[in-house]
Structures are given as structure tokens and as C-alpha cells.
């Protein structure tokens, strides 16, 4: 049974999972929203790596950096030069403060050395309409969601954010290929359990998940959607989560310290 517990940027659902019995029957489906919240929401009543334990990642999905056609740049390098020429004059949309799209935008700003104004919308649809309508100049969104708008010429794709080119937009270079070395920002999903869940249960769940996500039909289905499986042991996923927390903490500190 799936129980959706939305609200407070995933804090409510995460807290409920953390307080659940550690018996293997209540799990948390989570994403990089939770790792970013470790810095974004200091008043939360849980610590992710203290109150929950890593089971396994599920998959990761690439994002794409797009601009409105009126922006006079044809590629990512040109956009960075253009943005540097008018600091604070360009803006970018996201589906809200602290979302993976917002964090990807702040990471891009930091690594590119540019000053863009963040415009948070209530949801991805409104943010997408903002860049399509020209109210904002740039947006980072899911590849599959934005691909139809790219093909229709409503936005211009500058780069995708994964390590390899996306099968959904194969002609669009990665950020790395486009000239910004070391940048990577994806949306990933994973599972955690309440702290204290017995290790044999964690290992059994991990093994079952890794079998399921590597089924050929699942791999193909996800590939068509711009996603790829992430196969790890519980220990590897634990390390991945801790590194992700550090990564986003550094990004949050930079934009939080900005006057």
C-alpha cells in the first residue's frame, strides 16, 4: 500500500516514516529533496541519516536547461557569457523553493559564476508556462516533460544535466560537453527504512529491488522516459546519500549567505 503524505517539502512524510516501527513494512520513497532538506529545513524534527537507514536507490532522471527563444544565445557557453554581461538581470523558473529544479539552478549559477534571479512558481506546470511565455528566461526541468516543448520550438535546449546524453534529447549535449566541467544534477529516487530495521530485512529488500530494476523491460521503459536504474548495495547507497547531503549543503550555504 502506498500512503502519500505531502506537505512542507516532503518533511511531513519523511518524519512519519522515521517514526514508524522498524519492522520492514513501512518504507520511505525519497529523492534528493530529502538530502537537500538537511540544509534547507534546519527546524525539521528528524535527521535523515540518524532516523532512517538506506535500502537502495531506484533510478535517476536527467534534467534539461532551456531558455526562451528570445534569449540571444545558441549554446550554453554563449548563455553563460550573456548572463555574466548583465548580472542579476536574467531570471530562471523552478517549481518551488528547495525543489530539485531549484537546487539544480543554484548549482549551475555557482559553477558557472553567474547571477540569475530565482523565480519560484507553485508547480512545474506554471514554471514551464513562465519560460514558454517569456516571463522568465531560463528553466531547468525534467527531460521528458520539456522535450515536446523543445521539439515545437517553444524553448531552446542548451544542455542536459546527466553524465551521458539523454536518449530523449540525443542531439543536446551534456553540461560537461557544453563546457561546464563537473556539473551533474539529476532527480533520483530511492528507498529508506526507519532506523533500527534489522540488517537481514534491509539486505533482502535491497536484493529484491536490484533484481526488479534491472529487468530488461523496466530498463527500456525508463530509457524511453529519460531515466536509468541505479543499482547499489545498502552501504553504497548510504555513502551516496551522505555525499549528496554535503553537495547540497554547500549550494544552500552559498545562496543563503548572499545578501
PDB file of C-alpha atoms in Angstrom:
ATOM      1  CA  UNK A   1       0.000   0.000   0.000  1.00  0.00           C
ATOM      2  CA  UNK A   2       1.232   3.492  -0.888  1.00  0.00           C
ATOM      3  CA  UNK A   3       0.370   6.290   1.542  1.00  0.00           C
ATOM      4  CA  UNK A   4       1.021   9.769   0.187  1.00  0.00           C
ATOM      5  CA  UNK A   5       1.977  12.257   2.892  1.00  0.00           C
ATOM      6  CA  UNK A   6       2.620  15.525   1.042  1.00  0.00           C
ATOM      7  CA  UNK A   7       3.399  18.864   2.604  1.00  0.00           C
ATOM      8  CA  UNK A   8       6.242  21.023   3.895  1.00  0.00           C
ATOM      9  CA  UNK A   9       8.550  19.997   1.069  1.00  0.00           C
ATOM     10  CA  UNK A  10       8.422  16.273   1.934  1.00  0.00           C
ATOM     11  CA  UNK A  11       9.218  16.912   5.615  1.00  0.00           C
ATOM     12  CA  UNK A  12       5.850  15.590   6.859  1.00  0.00           C
ATOM     13  CA  UNK A  13       6.092  12.270   5.042  1.00  0.00           C
ATOM     14  CA  UNK A  14       9.737  11.791   5.971  1.00  0.00           C
ATOM     15  CA  UNK A  15       9.014  12.395   9.652  1.00  0.00           C
ATOM     16  CA  UNK A  16       6.130   9.921   9.611  1.00  0.00           C
ATOM     17  CA  UNK A  17       8.347   7.256   8.054  1.00  0.00           C
ATOM     18  CA  UNK A  18      11.126   7.956  10.554  1.00  0.00           C
ATOM     19  CA  UNK A  19       8.703   7.453  13.465  1.00  0.00           C
ATOM     20  CA  UNK A  20       7.269   4.188  12.099  1.00  0.00           C
ATOM     21  CA  UNK A  21       8.061   0.757  13.577  1.00  0.00           C
ATOM     22  CA  UNK A  22      11.377  -0.616  12.233  1.00  0.00           C
ATOM     23  CA  UNK A  23       9.840  -3.848  11.000  1.00  0.00           C
ATOM     24  CA  UNK A  24      10.376  -3.564   7.250  1.00  0.00           C
ATOM     25  CA  UNK A  25       6.717  -2.894   6.490  1.00  0.00           C
ATOM     26  CA  UNK A  26       6.900   0.908   6.364  1.00  0.00           C
ATOM     27  CA  UNK A  27       9.412   2.370   3.921  1.00  0.00           C
ATOM     28  CA  UNK A  28      10.131   5.873   2.650  1.00  0.00           C
ATOM     29  CA  UNK A  29      10.210   6.550  -1.085  1.00  0.00           C
ATOM     30  CA  UNK A  30      12.524   9.522  -1.197  1.00  0.00           C
ATOM     31  CA  UNK A  31      14.628  11.669  -3.516  1.00  0.00           C
ATOM     32  CA  UNK A  32      17.220  14.419  -3.481  1.00  0.00           C
ATOM     33  CA  UNK A  33      14.523  16.616  -1.952  1.00  0.00           C
ATOM     34  CA  UNK A  34      15.261  14.874   1.350  1.00  0.00           C
ATOM     35  CA  UNK A  35      19.031  15.303   1.079  1.00  0.00           C
ATOM     36  CA  UNK A  36      18.637  18.993   0.255  1.00  0.00           C
ATOM     37  CA  UNK A  37      16.205  19.438   3.162  1.00  0.00           C
ATOM     38  CA  UNK A  38      19.001  18.542   5.580  1.00  0.00           C
ATOM     39  CA  UNK A  39      20.278  22.087   4.957  1.00  0.00           C
ATOM     40  CA  UNK A  40      17.160  23.839   3.708  1.00  0.00           C
ATOM     41  CA  UNK A  41      14.916  22.924   6.668  1.00  0.00           C
ATOM     42  CA  UNK A  42      17.019  23.157   9.844  1.00  0.00           C
ATOM     43  CA  UNK A  43      13.921  23.112  12.082  1.00  0.00           C
ATOM     44  CA  UNK A  44      12.770  19.648  10.937  1.00  0.00           C
ATOM     45  CA  UNK A  45      12.238  17.097  13.735  1.00  0.00           C
ATOM     46  CA  UNK A  46      14.389  14.335  12.281  1.00  0.00           C
ATOM     47  CA  UNK A  47      17.901  13.717  10.949  1.00  0.00           C
ATOM     48  CA  UNK A  48      17.833  11.741   7.723  1.00  0.00           C
ATOM     49  CA  UNK A  49      20.921   9.606   8.354  1.00  0.00           C
ATOM     50  CA  UNK A  50      20.180   9.173  12.062  1.00  0.00           C
ATOM     51  CA  UNK A  51      16.498   8.325  11.958  1.00  0.00           C
ATOM     52  CA  UNK A  52      16.384   6.340   8.721  1.00  0.00           C
ATOM     53  CA  UNK A  53      18.598   3.745   7.077  1.00  0.00           C
ATOM     54  CA  UNK A  54      19.473   3.372   3.395  1.00  0.00           C
ATOM     55  CA  UNK A  55      17.992   0.432   1.490  1.00  0.00           C
ATOM     56  CA  UNK A  56      18.558   1.067  -2.223  1.00  0.00           C
ATOM     57  CA  UNK A  57      18.275   3.690  -4.939  1.00  0.00           C
ATOM     58  CA  UNK A  58      15.714   3.133  -7.697  1.00  0.00           C
ATOM     59  CA  UNK A  59      16.550   5.288 -10.707  1.00  0.00           C
ATOM     60  CA  UNK A  60      17.775   8.689 -11.807  1.00  0.00           C
ATOM     61  CA  UNK A  61      16.379  11.045 -14.448  1.00  0.00           C
ATOM     62  CA  UNK A  62      18.189  13.727 -16.394  1.00  0.00           C
ATOM     63  CA  UNK A  63      17.138  17.364 -16.457  1.00  0.00           C
ATOM     64  CA  UNK A  64      17.498  19.844 -19.293  1.00  0.00           C
ATOM     65  CA  UNK A  65      18.483  23.517 -19.273  1.00  0.00           C
ATOM     66  CA  UNK A  66      16.222  25.503 -21.595  1.00  0.00           C
ATOM     67  CA  UNK A  67      15.841  29.169 -22.476  1.00  0.00           C
ATOM     68  CA  UNK A  68      13.095  31.191 -24.119  1.00  0.00           C
ATOM     69  CA  UNK A  69      13.710  31.641 -27.875  1.00  0.00           C
ATOM     70  CA  UNK A  70      14.115  35.393 -27.375  1.00  0.00           C
ATOM     71  CA  UNK A  71      17.357  34.820 -25.443  1.00  0.00           C
ATOM     72  CA  UNK A  72      20.123  35.578 -27.985  1.00  0.00           C
ATOM     73  CA  UNK A  73      22.273  32.538 -27.237  1.00  0.00           C
ATOM     74  CA  UNK A  74      22.534  29.275 -29.168  1.00  0.00           C
ATOM     75  CA  UNK A  75      24.521  27.201 -26.685  1.00  0.00           C
ATOM     76  CA  UNK A  76      25.456  27.011 -23.016  1.00  0.00           C
ATOM     77  CA  UNK A  77      28.777  28.834 -23.356  1.00  0.00           C
ATOM     78  CA  UNK A  78      27.071  31.764 -25.054  1.00  0.00           C
ATOM     79  CA  UNK A  79      24.383  31.856 -22.361  1.00  0.00           C
ATOM     80  CA  UNK A  80      26.974  31.982 -19.579  1.00  0.00           C
ATOM     81  CA  UNK A  81      28.791  34.849 -21.317  1.00  0.00           C
ATOM     82  CA  UNK A  82      25.458  36.628 -21.859  1.00  0.00           C
ATOM     83  CA  UNK A  83      24.456  36.190 -18.209  1.00  0.00           C
ATOM     84  CA  UNK A  84      27.830  37.450 -16.993  1.00  0.00           C
ATOM     85  CA  UNK A  85      27.375  40.601 -19.062  1.00  0.00           C
ATOM     86  CA  UNK A  86      24.234  41.554 -17.108  1.00  0.00           C
ATOM     87  CA  UNK A  87      24.374  40.144 -13.578  1.00  0.00           C
ATOM     88  CA  UNK A  88      21.034  39.979 -11.799  1.00  0.00           C
ATOM     89  CA  UNK A  89      19.080  40.924 -14.926  1.00  0.00           C
ATOM     90  CA  UNK A  90      18.120  37.418 -16.077  1.00  0.00           C
ATOM     91  CA  UNK A  91      15.868  35.065 -14.149  1.00  0.00           C
ATOM     92  CA  UNK A  92      15.052  31.380 -14.038  1.00  0.00           C
ATOM     93  CA  UNK A  93      11.954  29.444 -13.024  1.00  0.00           C
ATOM     94  CA  UNK A  94      11.508  26.464 -10.756  1.00  0.00           C
ATOM     95  CA  UNK A  95       8.572  24.576  -9.264  1.00  0.00           C
ATOM     96  CA  UNK A  96       9.352  25.975  -5.819  1.00  0.00           C
ATOM     97  CA  UNK A  97      11.954  26.769  -3.206  1.00  0.00           C
ATOM     98  CA  UNK A  98      14.110  23.771  -2.370  1.00  0.00           C
ATOM     99  CA  UNK A  99      12.884  21.524  -5.186  1.00  0.00           C
ATOM    100  CA  UNK A 100      15.474  19.560  -7.201  1.00  0.00           C
ATOM    101  CA  UNK A 101      14.947  22.020 -10.071  1.00  0.00           C
ATOM    102  CA  UNK A 102      15.726  24.968  -7.804  1.00  0.00           C
ATOM    103  CA  UNK A 103      18.802  23.262  -6.404  1.00  0.00           C
ATOM    104  CA  UNK A 104      19.991  22.346  -9.898  1.00  0.00           C
ATOM    105  CA  UNK A 105      19.636  26.000 -10.867  1.00  0.00           C
ATOM    106  CA  UNK A 106      21.598  27.222  -7.865  1.00  0.00           C
ATOM    107  CA  UNK A 107      24.342  24.672  -8.536  1.00  0.00           C
ATOM    108  CA  UNK A 108      24.502  25.875 -12.147  1.00  0.00           C
ATOM    109  CA  UNK A 109      24.736  29.511 -11.032  1.00  0.00           C
ATOM    110  CA  UNK A 110      27.545  28.697  -8.615  1.00  0.00           C
ATOM    111  CA  UNK A 111      29.616  26.617 -11.012  1.00  0.00           C
ATOM    112  CA  UNK A 112      29.102  28.989 -13.955  1.00  0.00           C
ATOM    113  CA  UNK A 113      29.824  32.079 -11.855  1.00  0.00           C
ATOM    114  CA  UNK A 114      26.665  33.884 -12.937  1.00  0.00           C
ATOM    115  CA  UNK A 115      23.944  35.807 -11.108  1.00  0.00           C
ATOM    116  CA  UNK A 116      20.420  34.727 -12.059  1.00  0.00           C
ATOM    117  CA  UNK A 117      17.289  35.624 -10.100  1.00  0.00           C
ATOM    118  CA  UNK A 118      15.273  32.622  -8.917  1.00  0.00           C
ATOM    119  CA  UNK A 119      11.526  32.846  -9.592  1.00  0.00           C
ATOM    120  CA  UNK A 120       9.706  30.064  -7.686  1.00  0.00           C
ATOM    121  CA  UNK A 121       6.327  29.006  -9.051  1.00  0.00           C
ATOM    122  CA  UNK A 122       3.690  26.899  -7.312  1.00  0.00           C
ATOM    123  CA  UNK A 123       4.303  23.885  -9.530  1.00  0.00           C
ATOM    124  CA  UNK A 124       6.222  22.672 -12.568  1.00  0.00           C
ATOM    125  CA  UNK A 125       3.377  23.402 -14.981  1.00  0.00           C
ATOM    126  CA  UNK A 126       3.240  27.064 -14.019  1.00  0.00           C
ATOM    127  CA  UNK A 127       7.031  27.339 -14.137  1.00  0.00           C
ATOM    128  CA  UNK A 128       7.058  25.767 -17.595  1.00  0.00           C
ATOM    129  CA  UNK A 129       4.420  28.213 -18.806  1.00  0.00           C
ATOM    130  CA  UNK A 130       6.560  31.019 -17.406  1.00  0.00           C
ATOM    131  CA  UNK A 131       9.544  30.196 -19.595  1.00  0.00           C
ATOM    132  CA  UNK A 132       7.401  29.314 -22.631  1.00  0.00           C
ATOM    133  CA  UNK A 133       5.597  32.642 -22.270  1.00  0.00           C
ATOM    134  CA  UNK A 134       8.835  34.567 -21.833  1.00  0.00           C
ATOM    135  CA  UNK A 135       8.125  35.804 -18.302  1.00  0.00           C
ATOM    136  CA  UNK A 136      11.389  34.113 -17.292  1.00  0.00           C
ATOM    137  CA  UNK A 137      14.416  33.499 -19.462  1.00  0.00           C
ATOM    138  CA  UNK A 138      15.602  30.076 -18.267  1.00  0.00           C
ATOM    139  CA  UNK A 139      14.416  26.901 -16.577  1.00  0.00           C
ATOM    140  CA  UNK A 140      15.820  23.514 -15.617  1.00  0.00           C
ATOM    141  CA  UNK A 141      13.156  20.824 -15.953  1.00  0.00           C
ATOM    142  CA  UNK A 142      12.746  17.085 -16.485  1.00  0.00           C
ATOM    143  CA  UNK A 143      13.903  15.983 -19.937  1.00  0.00           C
ATOM    144  CA  UNK A 144      10.754  14.024 -20.758  1.00  0.00           C
ATOM    145  CA  UNK A 145       8.457  16.826 -19.632  1.00  0.00           C
ATOM    146  CA  UNK A 146      10.235  19.534 -21.594  1.00  0.00           C
ATOM    147  CA  UNK A 147      11.099  17.523 -24.736  1.00  0.00           C
ATOM    148  CA  UNK A 148       7.792  18.276 -26.560  1.00  0.00           C
ATOM    149  CA  UNK A 149       8.285  22.000 -25.959  1.00  0.00           C
ATOM    150  CA  UNK A 150      11.820  21.739 -27.340  1.00  0.00           C
ATOM    151  CA  UNK A 151      10.650  19.928 -30.483  1.00  0.00           C
ATOM    152  CA  UNK A 152       7.906  22.521 -31.027  1.00  0.00           C
ATOM    153  CA  UNK A 153      10.392  25.386 -30.773  1.00  0.00           C
ATOM    154  CA  UNK A 154       8.728  26.877 -27.711  1.00  0.00           C
ATOM    155  CA  UNK A 155      12.037  26.738 -25.825  1.00  0.00           C
ATOM    156  CA  UNK A 156      15.664  26.173 -26.814  1.00  0.00           C
ATOM    157  CA  UNK A 157      17.559  23.331 -25.143  1.00  0.00           C
ATOM    158  CA  UNK A 158      21.131  24.230 -24.169  1.00  0.00           C
ATOM    159  CA  UNK A 159      22.275  21.118 -22.290  1.00  0.00           C
ATOM    160  CA  UNK A 160      21.151  18.081 -20.329  1.00  0.00           C
ATOM    161  CA  UNK A 161      22.422  17.568 -16.803  1.00  0.00           C
ATOM    162  CA  UNK A 162      23.462  13.913 -16.590  1.00  0.00           C
ATOM    163  CA  UNK A 163      26.822  12.257 -17.168  1.00  0.00           C
ATOM    164  CA  UNK A 164      25.775  10.987 -20.608  1.00  0.00           C
ATOM    165  CA  UNK A 165      23.468  12.323 -23.299  1.00  0.00           C
ATOM    166  CA  UNK A 166      19.786  11.668 -22.827  1.00  0.00           C
ATOM    167  CA  UNK A 167      18.081   9.212 -25.159  1.00  0.00           C
ATOM    168  CA  UNK A 168      15.088  11.550 -25.142  1.00  0.00           C
ATOM    169  CA  UNK A 169      17.125  14.508 -26.491  1.00  0.00           C
ATOM    170  CA  UNK A 170      20.154  12.795 -28.067  1.00  0.00           C
ATOM    171  CA  UNK A 171      21.216  15.846 -30.076  1.00  0.00           C
ATOM    172  CA  UNK A 172      21.517  18.029 -26.976  1.00  0.00           C
ATOM    173  CA  UNK A 173      24.968  17.971 -25.304  1.00  0.00           C
ATOM    174  CA  UNK A 174      25.500  17.379 -21.621  1.00  0.00           C
ATOM    175  CA  UNK A 175      26.539  20.331 -19.473  1.00  0.00           C
ATOM    176  CA  UNK A 176      30.007  18.777 -19.329  1.00  0.00           C
ATOM    177  CA  UNK A 177      30.187  18.550 -23.128  1.00  0.00           C
ATOM    178  CA  UNK A 178      28.882  22.102 -23.397  1.00  0.00           C
ATOM    179  CA  UNK A 179      31.871  23.381 -21.443  1.00  0.00           C
ATOM    180  CA  UNK A 180      30.969  23.421 -17.737  1.00  0.00           C
ATOM    181  CA  UNK A 181      33.162  20.712 -16.270  1.00  0.00           C
ATOM    182  CA  UNK A 182      31.996  18.729 -13.248  1.00  0.00           C
ATOM    183  CA  UNK A 183      28.329  19.733 -13.315  1.00  0.00           C
ATOM    184  CA  UNK A 184      25.781  16.994 -12.696  1.00  0.00           C
ATOM    185  CA  UNK A 185      22.246  17.333 -11.360  1.00  0.00           C
ATOM    186  CA  UNK A 186      19.613  14.650 -11.723  1.00  0.00           C
ATOM    187  CA  UNK A 187      16.413  13.665  -9.986  1.00  0.00           C
ATOM    188  CA  UNK A 188      16.822  10.293  -8.324  1.00  0.00           C
ATOM    189  CA  UNK A 189      14.528   8.091  -6.282  1.00  0.00           C
ATOM    190  CA  UNK A 190      15.389   5.667  -3.508  1.00  0.00           C
ATOM    191  CA  UNK A 191      14.066   3.775  -0.520  1.00  0.00           C
ATOM    192  CA  UNK A 192      14.892   4.113   3.167  1.00  0.00           C
ATOM    193  CA  UNK A 193      13.557   2.390   6.282  1.00  0.00           C
ATOM    194  CA  UNK A 194      13.199   3.537   9.893  1.00  0.00           C
ATOM    195  CA  UNK A 195      16.433   3.298  11.864  1.00  0.00           C
ATOM    196  CA  UNK A 196      16.645   0.035  13.740  1.00  0.00           C
ATOM    197  CA  UNK A 197      15.235  -2.069  10.919  1.00  0.00           C
ATOM    198  CA  UNK A 198      17.145  -5.385  11.113  1.00  0.00           C
ATOM    199  CA  UNK A 199      20.024  -5.737   8.648  1.00  0.00           C
ATOM    200  CA  UNK A 200      18.692  -9.009   7.172  1.00  0.00           C
ATOM    201  CA  UNK A 201      15.480  -7.194   6.220  1.00  0.00           C
ATOM    202  CA  UNK A 202      17.439  -4.317   4.652  1.00  0.00           C
ATOM    203  CA  UNK A 203      19.568  -6.764   2.655  1.00  0.00           C
ATOM    204  CA  UNK A 204      16.539  -8.758   1.498  1.00  0.00           C
ATOM    205  CA  UNK A 205      14.758  -5.607   0.318  1.00  0.00           C
ATOM    206  CA  UNK A 206      17.908  -4.384  -1.422  1.00  0.00           C
ATOM    207  CA  UNK A 207      18.328  -7.666  -3.295  1.00  0.00           C
ATOM    208  CA  UNK A 208      14.699  -7.681  -4.443  1.00  0.00           C
ATOM    209  CA  UNK A 209      14.882  -4.060  -5.621  1.00  0.00           C
ATOM    210  CA  UNK A 210      18.086  -4.643  -7.581  1.00  0.00           C
ATOM    211  CA  UNK A 211      16.542  -7.625  -9.356  1.00  0.00           C
ATOM    212  CA  UNK A 212      13.414  -5.635 -10.234  1.00  0.00           C
ATOM    213  CA  UNK A 213      15.137  -2.512 -11.566  1.00  0.00           C
ATOM    214  CA  UNK A 214      17.487  -4.496 -13.813  1.00  0.00           C
ATOM    215  CA  UNK A 215      14.708  -6.310 -15.670  1.00  0.00           C
ATOM    216  CA  UNK A 216      15.122  -5.566 -19.410  1.00  0.00           C
ATOM    217  CA  UNK A 217      11.552  -4.335 -19.808  1.00  0.00           C
ATOM    218  CA  UNK A 218      11.993  -1.930 -16.884  1.00  0.00           C
ATOM    219  CA  UNK A 219      15.276  -0.613 -18.266  1.00  0.00           C
ATOM    220  CA  UNK A 220      13.649   0.017 -21.666  1.00  0.00           C
ATOM    221  CA  UNK A 221      10.578   1.653 -20.144  1.00  0.00           C
ATOM    222  CA  UNK A 222      12.715   4.004 -18.092  1.00  0.00           C
ATOM    223  CA  UNK A 223      15.062   4.732 -21.011  1.00  0.00           C
ATOM    224  CA  UNK A 224      12.071   5.939 -23.033  1.00  0.00           C
ATOM    225  CA  UNK A 225      11.310   8.275 -20.126  1.00  0.00           C
ATOM    226  CA  UNK A 226      14.871   9.573 -19.763  1.00  0.00           C
ATOM    227  CA  UNK A 227      15.623   7.531 -16.643  1.00  0.00           C
ATOM    228  CA  UNK A 228      18.165   4.842 -15.790  1.00  0.00           C
ATOM    229  CA  UNK A 229      18.361   2.277 -12.964  1.00  0.00           C
ATOM    230  CA  UNK A 230      20.715   2.860 -10.031  1.00  0.00           C
ATOM    231  CA  UNK A 231      21.970  -0.424  -8.599  1.00  0.00           C
ATOM    232  CA  UNK A 232      23.798  -0.192  -5.245  1.00  0.00           C
ATOM    233  CA  UNK A 233      24.270  -2.089  -2.012  1.00  0.00           C
ATOM    234  CA  UNK A 234      22.814  -0.535   1.157  1.00  0.00           C
ATOM    235  CA  UNK A 235      26.325   0.571   2.129  1.00  0.00           C
ATOM    236  CA  UNK A 236      26.934   2.202  -1.249  1.00  0.00           C
ATOM    237  CA  UNK A 237      23.594   3.993  -1.108  1.00  0.00           C
ATOM    238  CA  UNK A 238      24.358   5.194   2.426  1.00  0.00           C
ATOM    239  CA  UNK A 239      27.593   6.755   1.151  1.00  0.00           C
ATOM    240  CA  UNK A 240      25.774   8.235  -1.843  1.00  0.00           C
ATOM    241  CA  UNK A 241      23.209   9.883   0.434  1.00  0.00           C
ATOM    242  CA  UNK A 242      25.855  11.349   2.721  1.00  0.00           C
ATOM    243  CA  UNK A 243      27.763  12.774  -0.242  1.00  0.00           C
ATOM    244  CA  UNK A 244      24.555  14.249  -1.658  1.00  0.00           C
ATOM    245  CA  UNK A 245      23.792  15.937   1.666  1.00  0.00           C
ATOM    246  CA  UNK A 246      27.233  17.570   1.623  1.00  0.00           C
ATOM    247  CA  UNK A 247      26.854  18.592  -2.034  1.00  0.00           C
ATOM    248  CA  UNK A 248      23.575  20.414  -1.491  1.00  0.00           C
ATOM    249  CA  UNK A 249      24.660  21.870   1.861  1.00  0.00           C
ATOM    250  CA  UNK A 250      27.434  23.719   0.051  1.00  0.00           C
ATOM    251  CA  UNK A 251      24.982  25.046  -2.535  1.00  0.00           C
ATOM    252  CA  UNK A 252      22.458  26.116   0.122  1.00  0.00           C
ATOM    253  CA  UNK A 253      25.172  27.920   2.081  1.00  0.00           C
ATOM    254  CA  UNK A 254      26.180  29.936  -0.962  1.00  0.00           C
ATOM    255  CA  UNK A 255      22.717  31.242  -1.778  1.00  0.00           C
ATOM    256  CA  UNK A 256      21.706  31.586   1.893  1.00  0.00           C
ATOM    257  CA  UNK A 257      24.762  33.746   2.596  1.00  0.00           C
ATOM    258  CA  UNK A 258      24.070  36.013  -0.370  1.00  0.00           C
ATOM    259  CA  UNK A 259      22.671  39.383   0.760  1.00  0.00           C
TER     260      UNK A 259
END
